[in-house]
XYZ file of C-alpha atoms in Angstrom:
733
model
C -36.094 23.181 -8.520
C -32.777 24.494 -7.170
C -30.151 25.126 -9.815
C -27.265 22.634 -9.740
C -24.254 24.260 -8.017
C -21.597 25.148 -10.608
C -19.062 22.569 -9.421
C -21.621 19.732 -9.412
C -22.577 20.429 -13.031
C -22.058 17.217 -15.072
C -19.245 17.549 -17.637
C -21.626 16.197 -20.273
C -23.548 19.500 -20.192
C -20.453 21.679 -20.264
C -18.085 19.837 -22.627
C -20.453 17.699 -24.669
C -21.142 13.960 -24.384
C -18.147 12.634 -26.372
C -15.415 14.365 -24.319
C -17.325 13.779 -21.074
C -17.532 10.050 -21.829
C -13.757 9.746 -22.331
C -13.107 11.766 -19.148
C -15.446 9.568 -17.120
C -14.161 6.250 -18.488
C -10.427 6.970 -18.588
C -9.860 9.551 -15.870
C -12.795 9.032 -13.493
C -13.903 12.669 -13.912
C -17.656 13.299 -13.906
C -18.341 16.878 -12.758
C -16.857 20.338 -13.189
C -15.454 20.018 -9.645
C -13.737 16.722 -10.519
C -12.061 18.349 -13.507
C -10.900 21.371 -11.492
C -9.220 18.949 -9.072
C -7.425 17.135 -11.914
C -4.127 18.919 -11.354
C -1.225 19.223 -13.807
C 1.460 16.570 -13.341
C 4.159 19.116 -14.170
C 4.698 22.351 -16.078
C 6.806 22.982 -19.131
C 8.548 26.180 -20.084
C 9.378 26.481 -23.728
C 13.098 26.190 -22.992
C 12.634 22.972 -21.055
C 9.865 21.564 -23.130
C 11.678 21.273 -26.350
C 14.950 19.533 -25.692
C 14.344 17.230 -28.588
C 17.855 15.920 -28.029
C 16.862 14.375 -24.663
C 13.656 12.584 -25.587
C 13.112 9.304 -23.696
C 12.406 6.168 -25.752
C 9.001 4.494 -25.645
C 7.414 7.255 -23.592
C 4.506 9.559 -24.393
C 5.970 13.035 -24.741
C 4.629 16.510 -25.380
C 6.970 18.882 -27.246
C 6.677 22.389 -28.627
C 8.577 23.011 -31.867
C 8.571 24.622 -35.280
C 8.150 22.818 -38.598
C 11.454 22.930 -40.549
C 10.248 21.052 -43.624
C 7.517 18.689 -44.797
C 7.703 16.191 -47.681
C 5.063 13.939 -49.157
C 6.333 10.624 -50.606
C 4.432 8.046 -52.607
C 5.416 4.398 -52.511
C 4.192 0.975 -53.571
C 2.991 -1.472 -50.928
C 0.797 -4.564 -50.682
C -2.172 -2.307 -50.008
C -1.275 0.212 -52.709
C 0.542 -1.810 -55.412
C 0.495 0.971 -58.016
C 2.654 3.304 -55.986
C -0.350 5.088 -54.529
C 0.732 4.677 -50.902
C 1.416 8.048 -49.258
C 3.798 8.962 -46.455
C 4.225 12.460 -45.045
C 7.556 13.163 -43.330
C 7.729 16.341 -41.266
C 10.918 17.522 -39.572
C 10.470 19.733 -36.527
C 13.116 21.639 -34.586
C 13.421 23.627 -31.403
C 17.003 24.832 -31.799
C 18.361 22.027 -29.600
C 17.606 19.117 -31.878
C 15.460 17.792 -34.697
C 12.724 15.172 -34.703
C 10.999 13.365 -37.537
C 7.201 13.009 -37.593
C 5.577 10.480 -39.955
C 1.986 10.183 -41.136
C 0.648 7.429 -43.450
C -2.310 6.717 -45.720
C -5.438 8.786 -45.366
C -3.911 10.323 -42.232
C -1.584 12.549 -44.339
C -4.161 14.989 -45.734
C -4.856 17.221 -42.724
C -1.216 17.556 -41.517
C -0.082 18.116 -45.132
C -2.338 21.186 -45.284
C -1.577 22.434 -41.754
C 2.051 21.609 -40.940
C 3.740 24.069 -43.288
C 7.355 25.143 -42.714
C 7.507 27.843 -40.034
C 4.319 26.639 -38.276
C 4.627 26.279 -34.481
C 2.693 23.569 -32.661
C 2.561 21.263 -29.659
C 3.094 17.623 -30.637
C 2.316 14.550 -28.512
C 3.055 10.924 -29.181
C 5.234 7.939 -28.346
C 8.936 8.204 -29.172
C 10.291 5.360 -31.341
C 13.371 4.778 -33.492
C 13.344 4.217 -37.258
C 16.556 3.993 -39.317
C 18.470 5.034 -36.205
C 16.534 8.302 -35.974
C 14.034 9.285 -33.327
C 10.521 9.719 -34.638
C 6.899 10.197 -33.603
C 4.467 8.191 -35.733
C 1.038 9.805 -36.200
C 1.468 12.278 -33.333
C -1.480 14.312 -32.159
C -0.766 18.039 -32.560
C -2.197 21.416 -31.656
C -1.271 24.469 -33.743
C -0.178 27.500 -31.745
C -1.761 30.407 -33.524
C -0.777 33.424 -31.420
C -2.941 36.510 -31.864
C -1.212 39.185 -33.865
C -0.184 41.111 -30.755
C 0.854 37.934 -28.878
C 4.484 37.559 -29.792
C 6.265 34.258 -29.762
C 8.282 35.594 -26.837
C 5.311 36.103 -24.512
C 3.985 32.718 -25.502
C 7.374 31.129 -24.931
C 7.591 32.520 -21.393
C 4.299 30.957 -20.319
C 4.198 27.879 -18.079
C 2.359 25.136 -19.946
C 0.512 22.703 -17.654
C 1.025 19.050 -18.644
C -1.870 16.946 -17.326
C -2.060 13.241 -16.507
C -3.506 12.207 -19.864
C -4.487 9.093 -21.789
C -4.023 7.975 -25.389
C -7.663 8.982 -25.986
C -7.291 12.467 -24.518
C -4.091 14.476 -24.887
C -2.869 16.879 -22.249
C -3.802 20.002 -24.238
C -7.365 18.792 -24.766
C -7.668 18.488 -21.003
C -6.123 21.962 -20.796
C -8.747 23.305 -23.209
C -11.561 21.674 -21.247
C -10.174 23.305 -18.105
C -10.126 26.669 -19.859
C -13.886 26.203 -20.328
C -14.655 25.325 -16.687
C -12.070 27.531 -14.940
C -14.496 30.469 -14.387
C -16.525 28.121 -12.136
C -13.548 27.953 -9.751
C -14.731 31.302 -8.355
C -17.711 29.462 -6.871
C -15.654 26.761 -5.123
C -16.748 26.601 -1.473
C -13.692 26.841 0.780
C -13.488 23.911 3.245
C -10.789 25.543 5.401
C -12.159 27.691 8.245
C -11.121 31.296 7.585
C -9.186 31.666 10.845
C -7.116 28.576 9.994
C -6.475 29.713 6.420
C -5.423 33.219 7.412
C -3.414 31.987 10.390
C -1.333 29.838 8.051
C -1.080 32.403 5.275
C -2.799 30.182 2.685
C -4.511 31.529 -0.445
C -8.265 31.000 -0.942
C -9.453 27.875 -2.770
C -10.652 29.725 -5.943
C -7.261 31.479 -6.131
C -5.406 28.167 -5.621
C -7.399 26.502 -8.432
C -6.677 29.397 -10.828
C -2.975 29.375 -9.965
C -2.546 25.606 -10.279
C -4.122 25.539 -13.764
C -2.952 28.921 -15.115
C 0.203 29.918 -13.266
C 2.154 32.995 -14.365
C 5.179 32.212 -12.210
C 6.668 29.289 -10.322
C 5.691 31.084 -7.097
C 2.027 30.766 -8.186
C 2.458 26.988 -8.441
C 4.076 26.772 -4.994
C 1.305 28.843 -3.371
C -1.397 26.745 -5.009
C 0.255 23.451 -4.042
C 0.748 24.490 -0.430
C -2.943 25.360 -0.205
C -4.262 22.237 -1.985
C -2.080 19.935 0.152
C -3.648 21.467 3.235
C -7.129 20.801 1.864
C -6.422 17.109 1.337
C -4.673 16.601 4.667
C -7.245 18.591 6.622
C -10.429 17.106 5.146
C -9.058 13.587 5.624
C -7.992 14.307 9.215
C -11.427 15.810 9.962
C -13.032 12.571 8.722
C -10.753 10.564 11.032
C -11.237 12.958 13.960
C -15.013 12.615 13.594
C -14.660 8.852 13.608
C -12.559 9.018 16.792
C -15.091 11.394 18.322
C -18.026 9.122 17.433
C -16.196 6.093 18.845
C -15.492 8.003 22.059
C -19.236 8.608 22.512
C -19.997 4.868 22.467
C -20.532 3.244 25.836
C -18.273 0.361 26.905
C -17.933 -1.726 30.031
C -14.769 -0.753 31.951
C -12.628 -3.889 32.437
C -10.163 -3.863 35.349
C -8.053 -6.895 36.342
C -8.465 -8.352 39.890
C -5.382 -8.323 42.119
C -5.764 -12.072 42.720
C -7.054 -13.004 39.273
C -5.827 -14.955 36.279
C -3.575 -12.089 35.071
C -1.659 -11.959 38.362
C -1.308 -15.764 38.338
C -0.069 -15.617 34.733
C 2.519 -12.920 35.535
C 3.797 -15.063 38.427
C 4.334 -17.973 36.014
C 6.395 -15.977 33.484
C 9.978 -17.272 33.368
C 11.297 -13.810 32.417
C 10.608 -10.170 33.214
C 8.758 -7.908 30.798
C 10.824 -5.399 28.820
C 10.446 -1.725 29.680
C 8.498 -1.260 26.423
C 6.105 -4.135 27.162
C 5.395 -2.687 30.605
C 4.779 0.823 29.263
C 2.478 -0.354 26.449
C 0.580 -2.658 28.837
C -0.059 0.318 31.142
C -1.454 2.365 28.208
C -3.738 -0.546 27.308
C -4.927 -1.172 30.904
C -5.685 2.565 31.289
C -7.837 2.402 28.107
C -9.605 -0.786 29.241
C -10.596 0.875 32.522
C -12.570 3.670 30.823
C -16.262 3.582 29.960
C -15.803 4.124 26.225
C -14.165 1.611 23.881
C -10.396 1.481 23.503
C -9.204 1.847 19.882
C -5.479 1.222 19.876
C -2.931 0.219 17.232
C 0.003 -1.764 18.617
C 2.991 -1.620 16.286
C 5.778 -3.938 17.226
C 8.981 -4.929 15.570
C 9.143 -8.567 14.528
C 9.815 -10.544 17.712
C 9.200 -7.653 20.128
C 6.656 -9.646 22.155
C 3.331 -8.192 20.922
C 1.508 -11.486 21.480
C 2.456 -11.425 25.161
C 1.184 -7.846 25.551
C -2.074 -8.786 23.802
C -2.499 -11.908 25.958
C -2.080 -9.894 29.171
C -4.805 -7.494 27.930
C -7.066 -10.472 27.174
C -6.515 -11.930 30.650
C -7.291 -8.557 32.258
C -10.681 -8.656 30.495
C -11.278 -12.274 31.585
C -10.539 -11.146 35.172
C -13.250 -8.533 34.821
C -15.797 -11.195 33.822
C -15.607 -10.649 30.054
C -14.397 -12.630 27.069
C -11.608 -11.791 24.625
C -11.356 -12.770 20.952
C -8.233 -12.760 18.813
C -8.734 -12.594 15.052
C -5.870 -13.948 12.892
C -5.666 -13.664 9.086
C -4.858 -17.334 8.338
C -5.588 -20.737 9.825
C -1.872 -21.500 10.228
C -1.508 -18.328 12.266
C -4.658 -18.935 14.332
C -3.431 -22.458 15.210
C 0.022 -21.113 15.985
C -1.386 -18.408 18.315
C -3.633 -20.975 19.996
C -0.686 -23.266 20.573
C 1.610 -20.552 21.935
C -1.099 -19.012 24.171
C -2.019 -22.382 25.752
C 1.676 -23.156 26.246
C 2.326 -19.779 27.904
C -0.721 -20.162 30.170
C -0.211 -23.823 31.140
C -2.824 -24.964 33.679
C -4.362 -21.449 33.598
C -5.769 -22.411 30.164
C -7.464 -25.540 31.521
C -10.575 -24.002 33.033
C -13.160 -26.636 33.995
C -10.700 -29.477 33.395
C -8.973 -31.827 35.764
C -5.654 -30.343 36.778
C -6.716 -26.802 35.764
C -5.759 -24.017 38.164
C -8.580 -22.652 40.341
C -8.789 -19.275 38.572
C -8.172 -20.845 35.133
C -10.203 -20.072 32.034
C -10.725 -21.984 28.809
C -8.908 -21.085 25.550
C -10.720 -22.288 22.416
C -9.809 -22.293 18.733
C -12.400 -21.601 16.031
C -11.525 -21.927 12.330
C -13.515 -22.631 9.175
C -12.099 -26.104 8.601
C -12.785 -27.599 12.065
C -14.872 -30.759 12.264
C -18.579 -30.309 13.118
C -18.300 -31.796 16.638
C -15.275 -29.700 17.662
C -16.951 -26.628 16.222
C -20.218 -27.239 18.121
C -18.254 -27.645 21.346
C -16.311 -24.398 20.749
C -19.520 -22.457 19.948
C -21.149 -23.771 23.134
C -18.149 -22.702 25.250
C -18.436 -19.190 23.790
C -22.190 -18.875 24.368
C -22.033 -20.074 27.977
C -18.986 -17.955 28.789
C -17.013 -21.071 29.725
C -14.282 -19.962 27.273
C -12.692 -16.683 28.333
C -10.346 -16.550 25.364
C -11.113 -17.519 21.754
C -8.622 -17.463 18.896
C -9.833 -17.800 15.338
C -10.012 -16.713 11.743
C -12.881 -14.997 9.864
C -15.003 -17.868 11.172
C -15.407 -15.778 14.354
C -17.400 -13.187 12.405
C -20.128 -15.571 11.208
C -23.696 -15.047 12.358
C -23.805 -18.337 14.245
C -21.065 -17.256 16.644
C -22.561 -15.862 19.877
C -20.552 -14.612 22.851
C -21.629 -14.564 26.486
C -19.974 -11.172 27.090
C -17.385 -10.030 24.525
C -15.137 -7.401 26.134
C -12.059 -7.178 23.897
C -11.250 -7.844 20.242
C -7.593 -8.245 19.254
C -6.951 -8.089 15.497
C -3.591 -9.470 14.375
C -2.018 -8.104 11.185
C -4.517 -5.293 10.666
C -3.584 -4.766 6.999
C -5.464 -7.940 6.111
C -8.779 -6.911 7.673
C -11.110 -4.125 6.704
C -13.105 -2.105 9.191
C -16.287 -3.917 8.078
C -14.843 -7.125 9.553
C -13.665 -5.360 12.702
C -17.124 -3.866 13.077
C -18.856 -7.210 12.484
C -16.887 -8.760 15.341
C -17.430 -5.720 17.541
C -21.151 -6.082 16.925
C -21.014 -9.392 18.830
C -20.723 -7.567 22.168
C -23.746 -6.425 24.228
C -21.952 -3.095 24.265
C -19.101 -2.219 21.885
C -16.027 -4.168 23.036
C -12.562 -2.627 23.352
C -10.348 -3.008 20.267
C -6.620 -3.688 20.012
C -5.132 -3.875 16.525
C -1.634 -5.348 16.093
C 0.787 -5.143 13.202
C 4.380 -6.262 12.800
C 4.770 -4.163 9.660
C 6.284 -0.939 10.965
C 4.283 1.981 9.646
C 5.891 5.412 9.317
C 4.169 7.941 11.559
C 2.544 9.871 8.708
C 1.013 6.749 7.205
C -0.227 5.680 10.647
C -1.862 9.106 11.029
C -3.418 8.863 7.567
C -4.517 5.256 7.268
C -5.016 4.340 10.929
C -5.912 7.832 12.054
C -8.935 6.602 14.014
C -6.665 4.596 16.361
C -4.311 5.698 19.131
C -0.834 4.251 18.560
C 1.575 2.355 20.826
C 4.986 1.203 19.599
C 7.081 -1.711 20.912
C 10.591 -1.213 19.631
C 12.782 -3.198 22.029
C 13.558 -6.869 21.588
C 13.137 -9.089 24.664
C 16.287 -10.014 26.579
C 18.029 -13.139 25.306
C 17.016 -12.464 21.677
C 19.920 -12.728 19.278
C 20.653 -10.282 16.469
C 20.054 -11.530 12.920
C 22.879 -11.266 10.378
C 21.602 -10.755 6.810
C 23.576 -11.190 3.568
C 22.737 -10.971 -0.134
C 23.766 -14.090 -2.107
C 24.302 -13.126 -5.786
C 23.507 -16.531 -7.313
C 24.119 -15.529 -10.955
C 27.378 -13.555 -10.488
C 28.845 -15.881 -7.837
C 27.325 -19.388 -7.937
C 29.837 -20.615 -5.322
C 28.150 -18.241 -2.819
C 24.932 -20.249 -3.222
C 26.816 -23.521 -2.679
C 28.269 -21.966 0.481
C 24.738 -21.017 1.633
C 23.671 -24.676 1.574
C 26.842 -25.595 3.496
C 25.850 -23.031 6.157
C 22.415 -24.690 6.423
C 24.109 -28.077 6.961
C 26.423 -26.590 9.605
C 23.461 -25.175 11.560
C 21.615 -28.516 11.383
C 24.798 -30.293 12.574
C 24.728 -28.008 15.630
C 21.190 -29.238 16.352
C 19.384 -26.215 14.841
C 16.802 -25.950 12.041
C 16.330 -23.938 8.856
C 13.673 -22.366 6.651
C 13.901 -22.094 2.869
C 11.314 -19.662 1.462
C 10.154 -19.638 -2.197
C 7.712 -17.260 -3.932
C 5.573 -19.998 -5.517
C 4.052 -23.381 -4.599
C 4.804 -25.150 -7.881
C 1.715 -27.195 -8.755
C 0.010 -24.349 -10.636
C -1.302 -24.975 -14.127
C 1.165 -23.118 -16.287
C -0.518 -22.114 -19.537
C 2.467 -19.930 -20.394
C 4.626 -22.987 -21.098
C 3.002 -23.433 -24.476
C 4.535 -20.212 -25.836
C 8.061 -20.515 -27.157
C 10.335 -17.846 -25.733
C 13.763 -16.661 -26.783
C 16.686 -17.612 -24.495
C 16.966 -13.936 -23.453
C 13.308 -13.952 -22.454
C 13.771 -17.185 -20.560
C 16.591 -15.718 -18.480
C 14.767 -12.469 -17.958
C 11.327 -13.832 -17.181
C 11.736 -17.297 -15.777
C 8.948 -18.127 -13.327
C 9.770 -17.634 -9.642
C 11.241 -20.637 -7.848
C 8.670 -23.009 -6.384
C 8.466 -24.842 -3.060
C 7.787 -28.314 -4.480
C 10.620 -28.243 -7.056
C 13.121 -26.631 -4.687
C 12.386 -29.094 -1.870
C 12.924 -32.018 -4.229
C 16.196 -30.611 -5.626
C 17.570 -29.843 -2.148
C 16.634 -33.261 -0.749
C 18.381 -34.960 -3.700
C 21.303 -32.518 -3.899
C 22.973 -30.132 -1.440
C 20.796 -31.116 1.571
C 20.636 -34.871 0.885
C 20.320 -36.861 4.096
C 18.540 -34.051 6.019
C 14.850 -34.246 6.924
C 13.241 -31.821 4.434
C 9.476 -31.105 4.422
C 7.205 -28.597 2.661
C 4.536 -26.165 3.890
C 2.257 -24.048 1.691
C -1.198 -22.500 1.603
C -2.922 -25.144 -0.501
C -2.271 -27.997 1.945
C -5.147 -29.261 4.091
C -5.274 -27.370 7.430
C -4.623 -30.554 9.422
C -1.604 -31.374 7.259
C -0.256 -27.843 7.690
C -0.693 -28.052 11.430
C 0.990 -31.480 11.558
C 4.038 -30.189 9.636
C 4.297 -27.130 11.911
C 4.068 -29.350 14.992
C 6.822 -31.645 13.673
C 8.995 -28.655 12.856
C 8.391 -27.104 16.295
C 9.211 -30.455 17.910
C 12.538 -30.647 16.044
C 11.532 -33.641 13.892
C 12.131 -31.681 10.663
C 15.546 -30.165 9.827
C 14.591 -27.930 6.885
C 11.144 -26.497 6.159
C 10.696 -25.370 2.532
C 7.728 -22.993 2.598
C 5.881 -20.115 0.963
C 5.160 -16.932 2.892
C 2.590 -18.771 5.053
C 5.350 -18.575 7.679
C 5.561 -14.784 7.356
C 3.803 -13.880 10.584
C 3.439 -15.426 13.994
C 5.355 -18.667 13.473
C 7.601 -19.149 16.503
C 10.260 -21.882 16.531
C 13.178 -20.658 18.699
C 15.450 -23.477 17.481
C 15.320 -22.260 13.836
C 18.480 -20.216 13.229
C 18.880 -19.857 9.473
C 16.577 -18.752 6.646
C 17.392 -18.860 2.927
C 15.000 -16.736 0.827
C 15.070 -17.816 -2.854
C 14.366 -15.151 -5.520
C 14.374 -12.623 -2.696
C 13.945 -9.804 -5.241
C 10.361 -11.016 -5.851
C 9.338 -9.996 -2.292
C 8.685 -6.512 -0.899
C 11.007 -4.894 1.642
C 8.531 -5.167 4.527
C 7.797 -8.790 3.665
C 11.493 -9.714 3.705
C 11.810 -8.020 7.088
C 8.822 -10.004 8.384
C 10.179 -13.295 7.078
C 13.613 -12.675 8.537
C 12.011 -12.196 11.952
C 11.213 -15.932 12.065
C 14.869 -16.793 12.882
C 17.036 -15.787 15.828
C 14.066 -16.152 18.191
C 16.097 -18.215 20.667
C 19.500 -17.708 22.270
C 21.516 -18.716 19.138
C 22.232 -15.975 16.573
C 20.048 -15.866 13.445
C 21.217 -15.813 9.842
C 19.170 -14.695 6.833
C 20.481 -15.262 3.273
C 18.769 -13.308 0.466
C 19.357 -15.208 -2.790
C 18.930 -13.264 -6.033
C 19.972 -13.528 -9.681
C 19.436 -9.823 -10.335
C 22.490 -7.860 -11.553
C 24.375 -5.759 -9.037
C 23.358 -2.369 -10.441
C 19.603 -3.175 -10.472
C 17.071 -1.447 -8.215
C 16.046 -4.886 -6.916
C 19.568 -5.569 -5.660
C 19.729 -2.135 -4.004
C 16.502 -2.987 -2.202
C 18.007 -6.255 -0.945
C 21.180 -4.458 0.147
C 19.011 -2.080 2.179
C 17.293 -5.007 3.921
C 20.636 -6.654 4.631
C 22.095 -3.437 6.060
C 19.543 -2.646 8.790
C 17.253 -4.414 11.249
C 15.241 -1.228 11.834
C 11.774 -1.934 10.461
C 10.742 1.740 10.502
C 13.759 2.682 8.400
C 12.920 -0.150 5.963
C 9.270 0.836 5.720
C 10.360 4.346 4.692
C 12.613 2.862 1.985
C 9.724 0.645 0.903
C 7.318 3.570 0.586
C 9.802 5.813 -1.186
C 10.153 3.133 -3.853
C 6.436 2.719 -4.359
C 3.958 5.096 -5.901
C 1.855 7.248 -3.609
C -1.328 5.374 -4.495
C 0.184 2.159 -3.185
C 1.133 3.715 0.129
C -2.470 3.841 1.135
C -2.619 0.426 -0.537
C -5.736 -1.310 0.550
C -6.948 1.875 2.176
C -8.078 2.926 -1.262
C -11.193 1.452 -2.716
C -11.382 3.222 -6.065
C -8.663 2.952 -8.623
C -7.453 6.469 -7.963
C -5.932 7.693 -4.755
C -7.972 10.515 -3.258
C -4.629 12.123 -2.453
C -3.598 14.023 -5.539
C -1.313 16.673 -4.137
C -0.306 15.305 -0.744
C 2.710 12.971 -0.525
C 2.315 10.896 2.615
C 6.039 10.511 3.247
C 7.206 14.016 2.312
C 4.407 16.067 3.832
C 4.736 14.808 7.382
C 4.506 18.309 8.864
C 1.313 19.224 7.021
C -0.356 15.954 8.067
C 0.664 16.316 11.726
C -0.534 19.932 11.878
C -3.755 19.112 10.051
C -4.471 16.365 12.587
C -4.107 18.818 15.494
C -6.344 21.415 13.805
C -8.934 18.789 12.836
C -9.138 17.396 16.386
C -9.601 20.933 17.768
C -12.383 21.795 15.315
C -14.253 18.491 15.750
C -14.057 18.744 19.560
C -15.688 22.189 19.401
C -18.243 21.388 16.690
C -18.597 17.611 16.054
C -21.383 18.039 13.470
C -19.530 20.883 11.719
C -22.750 22.877 11.907
C -20.823 26.160 11.655
C -18.699 24.964 8.712
C -21.057 23.961 5.866
C -18.324 24.120 3.197
C -16.195 21.682 5.189
C -19.193 19.329 5.483
C -19.606 19.427 1.694
C -15.922 18.608 1.155
C -16.227 15.767 3.643
C -19.246 14.319 1.837
C -17.258 14.434 -1.404
C -14.347 12.531 0.202
C -16.712 9.936 1.621
C -18.842 9.513 -1.475
C -19.687 5.999 -2.512
C -16.452 5.433 -4.400
C -14.282 6.375 -1.433
C -16.697 5.260 1.249
C -14.267 2.508 2.163
C -11.274 4.878 2.151
C -11.270 4.813 5.945
C -12.579 1.312 6.109
C -9.600 -0.643 4.947
C -6.455 -1.007 6.935
């Protein structure tokens, strides 16, 4: 039997079962290699560590200090009525301040023996206040017993790594465990090809691991970080480059439009000219469709930039070439909306096989889970026979029963709601892999696009079509200035008087069972934590109050699909003045006559979501207005976020703000399957250069050696990234 490589050694064997169990359960660390890649969160120098004067409340802290005095008190209590209760109070100091430690009951014996005046130790615990003094109750501690020759000064100069820890496992225990496994770092196989590492002046992996865990200087930490960032960026980009390479080897049927086909007829019908951006992106897509391997393209477009039109032209090009095109939408409302707008744009070109249909027309069918059996059978038949050139649907398109005559193109709308498994399931419906176009209206900063969607080529639509009006956005501080909210409802009335329509968006539906009502809360709690405003309550209050006399209707996700569709049709037809809705209207809803949107409790939505919602107004020739209503105080982070949304219409700028405010793990959001991000050192927003360079290097290496036969260590690192926990890392968008 081969010996287990040092880094694959289970922690149980090296550290013992008890510690290994806590590390596995609380930190997800199972092997020596996992532990070596558990990097310090920060480093403390003695001078910085011990500012006892600056301790934050309610946080877990680690301090280094000296015991000034220790006193044992006895007291009477319900448990120890005869005055046998014991409390140990220890005062520690670091020269900058003093801190009280308290231990009770049986817990006093060990610290009473060990924490003698003059003793130095590291203490960790949660900072609280008692009698107006800061204290740590029952802190964990580690005595610092320097060897005789190790003076306090040399110890004080050392950089102490502080690890991401848990209540069950303090930072120094993790540090001790690392001390045990650190010699194994010498055997770490280096995934970076030597030429690349030397060319970029990076230290070796064993050296980086030693320097990150036991740095002597700040320069050591910088060198180690630079190297470990490269590892993460490079291994991930190699995984994506291999995926792109594998996709490029697949065969696909080239699809070229006919000069006299349905696409040409459609272009002749258009009442406007395409924007420069739409033309350029269409050319990129048509060039991809004409090749004999599948297109994999991400189309990012600002809200209202005309992505649907670009996608429809691609679909018609495929229909011209004898194939079928499928568009996958995340919700039924959106699928119905797309179906309606596509058939309207195409007119008689969508009436293939019907009386009055144009001669080169095709059929456009809708397929959703809630359709009646007869309509569904008819749609499935049209797909199997090839009668329908274009199908628009929800996940229902992926089901086994759905068979295509010749699927040539899959368009996925709002990629972040579909995983690759679903994309692949739909792609499996083609005789050969179909071309793939993925659309998103959530602008994605370039680095995130390269990291999360790195297997796709990217096109960006950033111009708005001619005739689109700018949207003015304002924050309405409902708590500070209630008259501003009254004015908002007046503005809605004014727009309706001009013949326009309005949306009011709320975070909640309002018919949820609310178990929380039973608990009595203090008035402060009520103000602080009132539930988000709900569609049903708000609609009723508006119809009775400030919007009395207007035609107010509601739309939310729990309505029956037919009811939803009926409301949307009435709104589109101008028979409803004000639509009070949840975020079901976030994407794809297109009513050019709607000019104003009031978003209630706007602070409960994310930046990108607010930007999406706002894009539903100003879609016609009249200017749009978006009012962000919030009760949050002016100085709060939530209000600053809303001010940012109100100040710019640039979605890419907003998505940067959004990501800077969220933790790194969230950036890759659904791209992560496990609880922990596999990016520990790399910051997607800050390390743009490293990611871009790593992508270039990865593409070069994979082109020369797709199986990485000459780079076994890189293969091993890749297998570790794509192990079962992170298998779906690349599979979620």
